[in-house]
Short mmCIF file of C-alpha atoms and ligand atoms in Angstrom, two decimals:
data_model
loop_
_atom_site.label_atom_id
_atom_site.label_comp_id
_atom_site.label_asym_id
_atom_site.label_seq_id
_atom_site.Cartn_x
_atom_site.Cartn_y
_atom_site.Cartn_z
CA UNK A 1 -15.58 -24.09 6.22
CA UNK A 2 -18.49 -25.38 4.15
CA UNK A 3 -17.26 -25.05 0.62
CA UNK A 4 -20.55 -26.13 -0.95
CA UNK A 5 -22.49 -23.18 0.45
CA UNK A 6 -23.98 -20.99 -2.24
CA UNK A 7 -23.78 -17.74 -0.28
CA UNK A 8 -21.14 -15.27 -1.42
CA UNK A 9 -17.95 -15.55 0.58
CA UNK A 10 -16.97 -12.21 1.97
CA UNK A 11 -20.49 -10.81 1.78
CA UNK A 12 -20.64 -7.27 3.13
CA UNK A 13 -17.01 -7.31 4.04
CA UNK A 14 -15.03 -4.14 4.01
CA UNK A 15 -12.29 -3.72 1.44
CA UNK A 16 -10.05 -0.67 1.03
CA UNK A 17 -8.65 0.08 -2.43
CA UNK A 18 -5.39 1.94 -3.06
CA UNK A 19 -4.00 2.89 -6.48
CA UNK A 20 -0.20 2.92 -6.83
CA UNK A 21 0.51 4.48 -10.25
CA UNK A 22 4.21 3.68 -10.30
CA UNK A 23 6.16 3.06 -13.50
CA UNK A 24 9.77 3.96 -12.74
CA UNK A 25 10.52 0.39 -11.62
CA UNK A 26 10.84 -0.58 -15.28
CA UNK A 27 11.56 1.09 -18.58
CA UNK A 28 8.19 1.25 -20.34
CA UNK A 29 5.71 4.05 -19.82
CA UNK A 30 2.14 2.98 -19.19
CA UNK A 31 1.97 1.11 -15.87
CA UNK A 32 1.25 4.46 -14.19
CA UNK A 33 -2.10 4.22 -16.00
CA UNK A 34 -2.79 0.76 -14.57
CA UNK A 35 -4.98 1.92 -11.65
CA UNK A 36 -7.14 4.16 -13.87
CA UNK A 37 -7.38 1.47 -16.56
CA UNK A 38 -8.62 -1.11 -14.05
CA UNK A 39 -11.06 1.37 -12.51
CA UNK A 40 -12.39 2.34 -15.97
CA UNK A 41 -12.73 -1.37 -16.74
CA UNK A 42 -15.22 -1.62 -13.87
CA UNK A 43 -13.10 -3.34 -11.22
CA UNK A 44 -14.76 -1.71 -8.22
CA UNK A 45 -18.32 -2.14 -9.52
CA UNK A 46 -17.62 -5.83 -10.16
CA UNK A 47 -16.25 -6.28 -6.64
CA UNK A 48 -19.29 -4.58 -5.12
CA UNK A 49 -21.47 -7.15 -6.88
CA UNK A 50 -19.77 -9.85 -4.89
CA UNK A 51 -20.52 -8.25 -1.57
CA UNK A 52 -17.47 -6.03 -1.06
CA UNK A 53 -18.12 -2.79 0.81
CA UNK A 54 -15.48 -0.69 -0.88
CA UNK A 55 -13.68 2.38 0.40
CA UNK A 56 -11.58 3.85 -2.39
CA UNK A 57 -8.51 5.65 -1.02
CA UNK A 58 -7.67 6.96 -4.50
CA UNK A 59 -4.15 6.94 -5.88
CA UNK A 60 -0.97 7.44 -3.89
CA UNK A 61 0.61 10.78 -4.88
CA UNK A 62 4.00 10.28 -6.44
CA UNK A 63 5.82 13.51 -7.18
CA UNK A 64 8.72 13.10 -9.55
CA UNK A 65 12.19 13.52 -8.10
CA UNK A 66 14.37 14.96 -10.87
CA UNK A 67 18.08 14.20 -11.11
CA UNK A 68 17.51 10.68 -9.85
CA UNK A 69 20.90 9.52 -11.05
CA UNK A 70 21.31 5.74 -11.23
CA UNK A 71 23.14 3.83 -8.53
CA UNK A 72 25.41 1.63 -10.65
CA UNK A 73 22.90 0.31 -13.19
CA UNK A 74 19.94 0.67 -10.79
CA UNK A 75 17.46 3.14 -12.23
CA UNK A 76 15.32 5.67 -10.30
CA UNK A 77 16.32 4.63 -6.77
CA UNK A 78 15.07 7.85 -5.10
CA UNK A 79 11.71 7.85 -6.88
CA UNK A 80 11.06 4.22 -5.99
CA UNK A 81 12.02 4.81 -2.35
CA UNK A 82 9.71 7.83 -2.08
CA UNK A 83 6.85 5.94 -3.75
CA UNK A 84 7.36 2.91 -1.51
CA UNK A 85 7.22 5.00 1.68
CA UNK A 86 4.06 6.80 0.52
CA UNK A 87 2.41 3.52 -0.52
CA UNK A 88 3.34 1.89 2.81
CA UNK A 89 1.61 4.68 4.77
CA UNK A 90 -1.62 4.48 2.76
CA UNK A 91 -1.71 0.67 2.84
CA UNK A 92 -1.12 0.71 6.61
CA UNK A 93 -3.96 3.17 7.12
CA UNK A 94 -6.25 1.18 4.83
CA UNK A 95 -5.56 -2.10 6.66
CA UNK A 96 -6.12 -0.46 10.05
CA UNK A 97 -9.49 0.93 8.97
CA UNK A 98 -10.93 -1.59 6.50
CA UNK A 99 -8.99 -4.69 7.58
CA UNK A 100 -8.43 -5.74 3.96
CA UNK A 101 -6.66 -3.92 1.15
CA UNK A 102 -6.52 -4.22 -2.63
CA UNK A 103 -3.57 -2.33 -4.14
CA UNK A 104 -3.73 -1.68 -7.87
CA UNK A 105 -0.51 -0.83 -9.70
CA UNK A 106 1.67 0.13 -11.11
CA UNK A 107 4.77 -1.91 -11.87
CA UNK A 108 5.77 -4.58 -9.37
CA UNK A 109 8.10 -2.28 -7.42
CA UNK A 110 4.76 -1.26 -5.84
CA UNK A 111 5.04 -4.32 -3.59
CA UNK A 112 7.95 -2.87 -1.60
CA UNK A 113 5.48 -0.39 -0.15
CA UNK A 114 2.51 -2.73 0.15
CA UNK A 115 4.55 -5.37 1.98
CA UNK A 116 6.06 -2.75 4.30
CA UNK A 117 2.62 -1.32 5.05
CA UNK A 118 1.12 -4.77 5.59
CA UNK A 119 3.98 -5.92 7.84
CA UNK A 120 3.49 -2.87 10.10
CA UNK A 121 -0.06 -4.06 10.79
CA UNK A 122 0.41 -7.85 10.60
CA UNK A 123 4.10 -8.73 10.99
CA UNK A 124 3.39 -12.48 10.79
CA UNK A 125 1.63 -12.30 7.42
CA UNK A 126 2.84 -14.55 4.60
CA UNK A 127 3.45 -13.52 1.00
CA UNK A 128 2.38 -15.57 -2.02
CA UNK A 129 4.20 -14.07 -5.00
CA UNK A 130 2.33 -15.15 -8.13
CA UNK A 131 4.55 -14.25 -11.06
CA UNK A 132 6.54 -15.51 -14.05
CA UNK A 133 9.51 -13.81 -12.39
CA UNK A 134 11.09 -14.16 -8.94
CA UNK A 135 11.68 -10.39 -8.49
CA UNK A 136 14.42 -11.03 -5.93
CA UNK A 137 17.40 -9.58 -7.75
CA UNK A 138 19.57 -7.35 -5.60
CA UNK A 139 20.98 -4.11 -7.03
CA UNK A 140 24.17 -6.13 -7.54
CA UNK A 141 22.70 -9.23 -9.23
CA UNK A 142 20.27 -7.37 -11.52
CA UNK A 143 21.24 -7.23 -15.20
CA UNK A 144 18.48 -4.80 -16.15
CA UNK A 145 18.78 -2.37 -13.22
CA UNK A 146 14.94 -2.25 -13.17
CA UNK A 147 13.62 -2.16 -9.64
CA UNK A 148 10.44 -4.10 -10.45
CA UNK A 149 12.77 -7.11 -10.60
CA UNK A 150 14.07 -6.47 -7.04
CA UNK A 151 11.23 -5.82 -4.55
CA UNK A 152 11.67 -9.02 -2.54
CA UNK A 153 15.38 -8.31 -2.01
CA UNK A 154 14.46 -5.11 -0.15
CA UNK A 155 11.79 -6.54 2.14
CA UNK A 156 13.51 -9.80 3.17
CA UNK A 157 15.72 -9.50 6.26
CA UNK A 158 18.18 -12.21 5.26
CA UNK A 159 18.99 -10.37 2.03
CA UNK A 160 19.98 -7.15 3.81
CA UNK A 161 23.72 -7.98 3.93
CA UNK A 162 23.67 -8.30 0.13
CA UNK A 163 21.83 -5.05 -0.58
CA UNK A 164 24.00 -1.91 -0.77
CA UNK A 165 22.67 1.31 0.81
CA UNK A 166 20.87 3.10 -2.03
CA UNK A 167 20.39 6.87 -2.11
CA UNK A 168 16.98 7.80 -0.66
CA UNK A 169 16.51 4.41 1.03
CA UNK A 170 17.45 5.42 4.59
CA UNK A 171 13.85 5.05 5.83
CA UNK A 172 13.32 1.59 4.33
CA UNK A 173 14.03 -1.48 6.43
CA UNK A 174 13.39 -5.16 5.66
CA UNK A 175 10.21 -6.30 7.35
CA UNK A 176 9.70 -10.02 6.68
CA UNK A 177 11.79 -13.20 6.65
CA UNK A 178 12.50 -15.39 3.63
CA UNK A 179 10.43 -18.17 5.24
CA UNK A 180 7.34 -15.94 4.91
CA UNK A 181 7.60 -15.93 1.08
CA UNK A 182 6.52 -18.50 -1.54
CA UNK A 183 6.34 -18.15 -5.32
CA UNK A 184 3.89 -19.71 -7.77
CA UNK A 185 4.11 -19.54 -11.56
CA UNK A 186 7.86 -19.02 -12.08
CA UNK A 187 9.31 -19.55 -15.55
CA UNK A 188 11.88 -16.78 -16.02
CA UNK A 189 14.30 -16.77 -13.11
CA UNK A 190 17.72 -15.13 -13.44
CA UNK A 191 20.82 -17.12 -12.37
CA UNK A 192 21.50 -14.73 -9.46
CA UNK A 193 17.90 -15.14 -8.27
CA UNK A 194 18.16 -18.93 -8.46
CA UNK A 195 21.29 -18.72 -6.33
CA UNK A 196 19.42 -16.68 -3.70
CA UNK A 197 16.47 -19.11 -3.71
CA UNK A 198 18.82 -22.05 -3.13
CA UNK A 199 21.07 -20.30 -0.60
CA UNK A 200 18.11 -19.53 1.66
CA UNK A 201 16.11 -22.68 0.86
CA UNK A 202 13.16 -20.59 -0.28
CA UNK A 203 9.82 -22.03 -1.45
CA UNK A 204 9.74 -21.43 -5.18
CA UNK A 205 7.16 -23.25 -7.34
CA UNK A 206 7.62 -22.98 -11.08
CA UNK A 207 5.30 -23.85 -13.95
CA UNK A 208 7.16 -27.19 -14.03
CA UNK A 209 5.87 -27.81 -10.52
CA UNK A 210 2.37 -26.74 -11.54
CA UNK A 211 2.46 -29.21 -14.45
CA UNK A 212 3.79 -31.90 -12.14
CA UNK A 213 1.39 -31.46 -9.20
CA UNK A 214 -1.57 -29.58 -10.59
CA UNK A 215 -2.57 -26.16 -9.34
CA UNK A 216 -4.34 -27.58 -6.28
CA UNK A 217 -1.23 -29.50 -5.20
CA UNK A 218 1.06 -26.52 -5.71
CA UNK A 219 -1.16 -24.06 -3.86
CA UNK A 220 -1.26 -26.47 -0.94
CA UNK A 221 2.52 -26.92 -0.98
CA UNK A 222 3.04 -23.16 -1.09
CA UNK A 223 0.65 -22.52 1.81
CA UNK A 224 2.09 -25.39 3.86
CA UNK A 225 5.59 -24.00 3.31
CA UNK A 226 4.85 -20.48 4.56
CA UNK A 227 2.07 -21.23 7.02
CA UNK A 228 1.91 -24.86 8.17
CA UNK A 229 -0.54 -23.92 10.95
CA UNK A 230 -2.99 -22.38 8.47
CA UNK A 231 -3.59 -19.35 10.67
CA UNK A 232 -1.58 -16.47 9.21
CA UNK A 233 -2.88 -13.44 7.28
CA UNK A 234 -2.13 -13.82 3.56
CA UNK A 235 -0.68 -11.20 1.21
CA UNK A 236 -0.97 -12.12 -2.48
CA UNK A 237 1.27 -10.18 -4.82
CA UNK A 238 -0.16 -10.92 -8.24
CA UNK A 239 1.88 -9.89 -11.29
CA UNK A 240 -0.46 -10.25 -14.27
CA UNK A 241 2.44 -11.77 -16.25
CA UNK A 242 1.99 -14.87 -14.07
CA UNK A 243 -0.86 -15.61 -16.44
CA UNK A 244 -0.22 -16.73 -19.96
CA UNK A 245 0.21 -13.80 -22.39
CA UNK A 246 -2.81 -15.08 -24.33
CA UNK A 247 -4.88 -13.79 -21.37
CA UNK A 248 -2.80 -10.79 -20.26
CA UNK A 249 -0.88 -9.55 -23.32
CA UNK A 250 -0.66 -5.91 -22.17
CA UNK A 251 2.24 -6.28 -19.76
CA UNK A 252 5.91 -5.30 -20.07
CA UNK A 253 7.69 -8.60 -19.57
CA UNK A 254 5.40 -11.36 -20.92
CA UNK A 255 6.60 -14.96 -20.78
CA UNK A 256 4.79 -17.78 -22.59
CA UNK A 257 3.61 -20.95 -20.90
CA UNK A 258 1.87 -19.26 -17.98
CA UNK A 259 -1.10 -19.86 -15.71
CA UNK A 260 -4.56 -20.03 -17.26
CA UNK A 261 -7.48 -17.89 -16.12
CA UNK A 262 -8.89 -21.15 -14.79
CA UNK A 263 -5.81 -21.88 -12.65
CA UNK A 264 -5.76 -18.32 -11.34
CA UNK A 265 -9.46 -18.53 -10.47
CA UNK A 266 -8.78 -21.71 -8.54
CA UNK A 267 -6.02 -20.03 -6.54
CA UNK A 268 -8.23 -16.99 -5.94
CA UNK A 269 -11.31 -18.95 -4.82
CA UNK A 270 -9.29 -21.20 -2.51
CA UNK A 271 -7.57 -18.23 -0.88
CA UNK A 272 -10.88 -16.39 -0.48
CA UNK A 273 -12.25 -19.49 1.24
CA UNK A 274 -9.48 -19.39 3.86
CA UNK A 275 -10.95 -16.10 5.10
CA UNK A 276 -7.36 -14.97 5.71
CA UNK A 277 -6.60 -13.00 2.55
CA UNK A 278 -5.88 -9.52 3.88
CA UNK A 279 -4.01 -7.95 0.99
CA UNK A 280 -3.91 -8.35 -2.79
CA UNK A 281 -1.54 -6.48 -5.11
CA UNK A 282 -2.30 -6.37 -8.82
CA UNK A 283 0.84 -5.37 -10.73
CA UNK A 284 2.13 -4.78 -14.25
CA UNK A 285 -1.01 -3.98 -16.26
CA UNK A 286 0.32 -1.69 -19.01
CA UNK A 287 -2.34 -0.21 -21.35
CA UNK A 288 0.38 1.19 -23.64
CA UNK A 289 1.31 -2.31 -24.75
CA UNK A 290 -0.56 -4.03 -27.57
CA UNK A 291 -3.64 -2.88 -29.49
CA UNK A 292 -6.96 -1.88 -27.86
CA UNK A 293 -8.16 -5.48 -28.07
CA UNK A 294 -5.09 -6.69 -26.15
CA UNK A 295 -5.68 -4.04 -23.49
CA UNK A 296 -9.35 -4.88 -23.02
CA UNK A 297 -8.53 -8.60 -22.92
CA UNK A 298 -5.85 -7.98 -20.27
CA UNK A 299 -8.20 -5.82 -18.21
CA UNK A 300 -11.08 -8.27 -18.37
CA UNK A 301 -8.93 -11.32 -17.46
CA UNK A 302 -7.38 -9.37 -14.58
CA UNK A 303 -10.70 -8.10 -13.24
CA UNK A 304 -12.25 -11.52 -13.58
CA UNK A 305 -9.47 -13.10 -11.54
CA UNK A 306 -9.61 -10.27 -8.97
CA UNK A 307 -13.32 -10.86 -8.27
CA UNK A 308 -12.58 -14.48 -7.38
CA UNK A 309 -10.22 -13.34 -4.60
CA UNK A 310 -13.14 -11.46 -3.04
CA UNK A 311 -16.23 -13.61 -3.23
CA UNK A 312 -16.96 -14.54 -6.84
CA UNK A 313 -17.35 -18.30 -7.18
CA UNK A 314 -17.71 -20.30 -10.35
CA UNK A 315 -20.34 -22.51 -8.73
CA UNK A 316 -22.59 -19.48 -8.49
CA UNK A 317 -24.03 -17.86 -5.41
CA UNK A 318 -27.19 -16.31 -4.06
CA UNK A 319 -26.80 -12.52 -3.70
CA UNK A 320 -27.34 -11.19 -0.18
CA UNK A 321 -29.46 -8.20 -1.45
N1 LIG B 401 7.87 -7.52 -12.12
C1 LIG B 401 8.41 -7.96 -13.25
N2 LIG B 401 7.68 -8.06 -14.32
N3 LIG B 401 9.69 -8.28 -13.22
C2 LIG B 401 10.46 -8.69 -14.35
C3 LIG B 401 11.89 -8.83 -13.97
C4 LIG B 401 12.75 -9.30 -15.12
C5 LIG B 401 14.18 -9.55 -14.78
N4 LIG B 401 14.34 -10.67 -13.87
C6 LIG B 401 14.83 -8.31 -14.16
O1 LIG B 401 15.23 -8.33 -13.04
O2 LIG B 401 14.91 -7.30 -14.82
MN1 LIG B 402 6.61 -10.78 -13.70
MN1 LIG B 403 6.70 -9.24 -10.90
#
């Protein structure tokens, strides 16, 4: 592909948008307002400017299941299962009609549903999990019991023997293999998660690796690990806490020393240039955290990065009109 072209990548390309206002995967209220906050911040209008033909599927309906008693220390298992199944159906429909989907959350438990929905349409897709956290705790390794720290344990086949049958989870099956997953941005990995990463030889790139190789080197290593042929559809699951809290302060589990807006834009532009990005999740924007300035800073950094996944290039471009 000619990377020096000034035309917008992805011009006039269809993109379906799905809101997943889930917050029961962690303990702080507010992530359920993430989709509305990003919409109010102008996300869809900005994307349209870069040539996206957007179909907005609205927000997934999540009715509250009362009496969702914990399973051990795991909180809200039935609500998360119901939300994941609903999200999977909408994402599947969106990918079958528009071919590309942007899912706006919502805490990161949203990705159980988006990955399930995506895998139904493109079972060979690969997942780049961009996050400070590995989010691969099982219900047995998790200290917090928060399901936003567990999504990858539910979707990866090899983990199934280590995941107990949770109430409400009968309809949820693993749908990808550990070799289809790579992380970028890690800097807060629990001991049990590290054990899983090593046991299965998974491709986990931390901020140490980013410092060591540069963002270009690490993105290449991550893509080579999950897709050496360079042909597979790509699912990016972007937790805004992957970025440094100076850019995205309004998030529930911030960790210092994160990716810069500049590094995220590089990842986003490179992935857009592959022409194979079929699904992007944006997780963990929480407008209840911080003051109004923090919230607007978080929203603008997140929207800025999002546009670069769908056509915005820092070199500039000539609009198609
Ligand atoms: N999606 C997130 N922000 N996850 C944070 C997870 C933190 C911690 N590892 C846990 O399991 O509770
Ligand atoms: Mn995180
Ligand atoms: Mn996460």
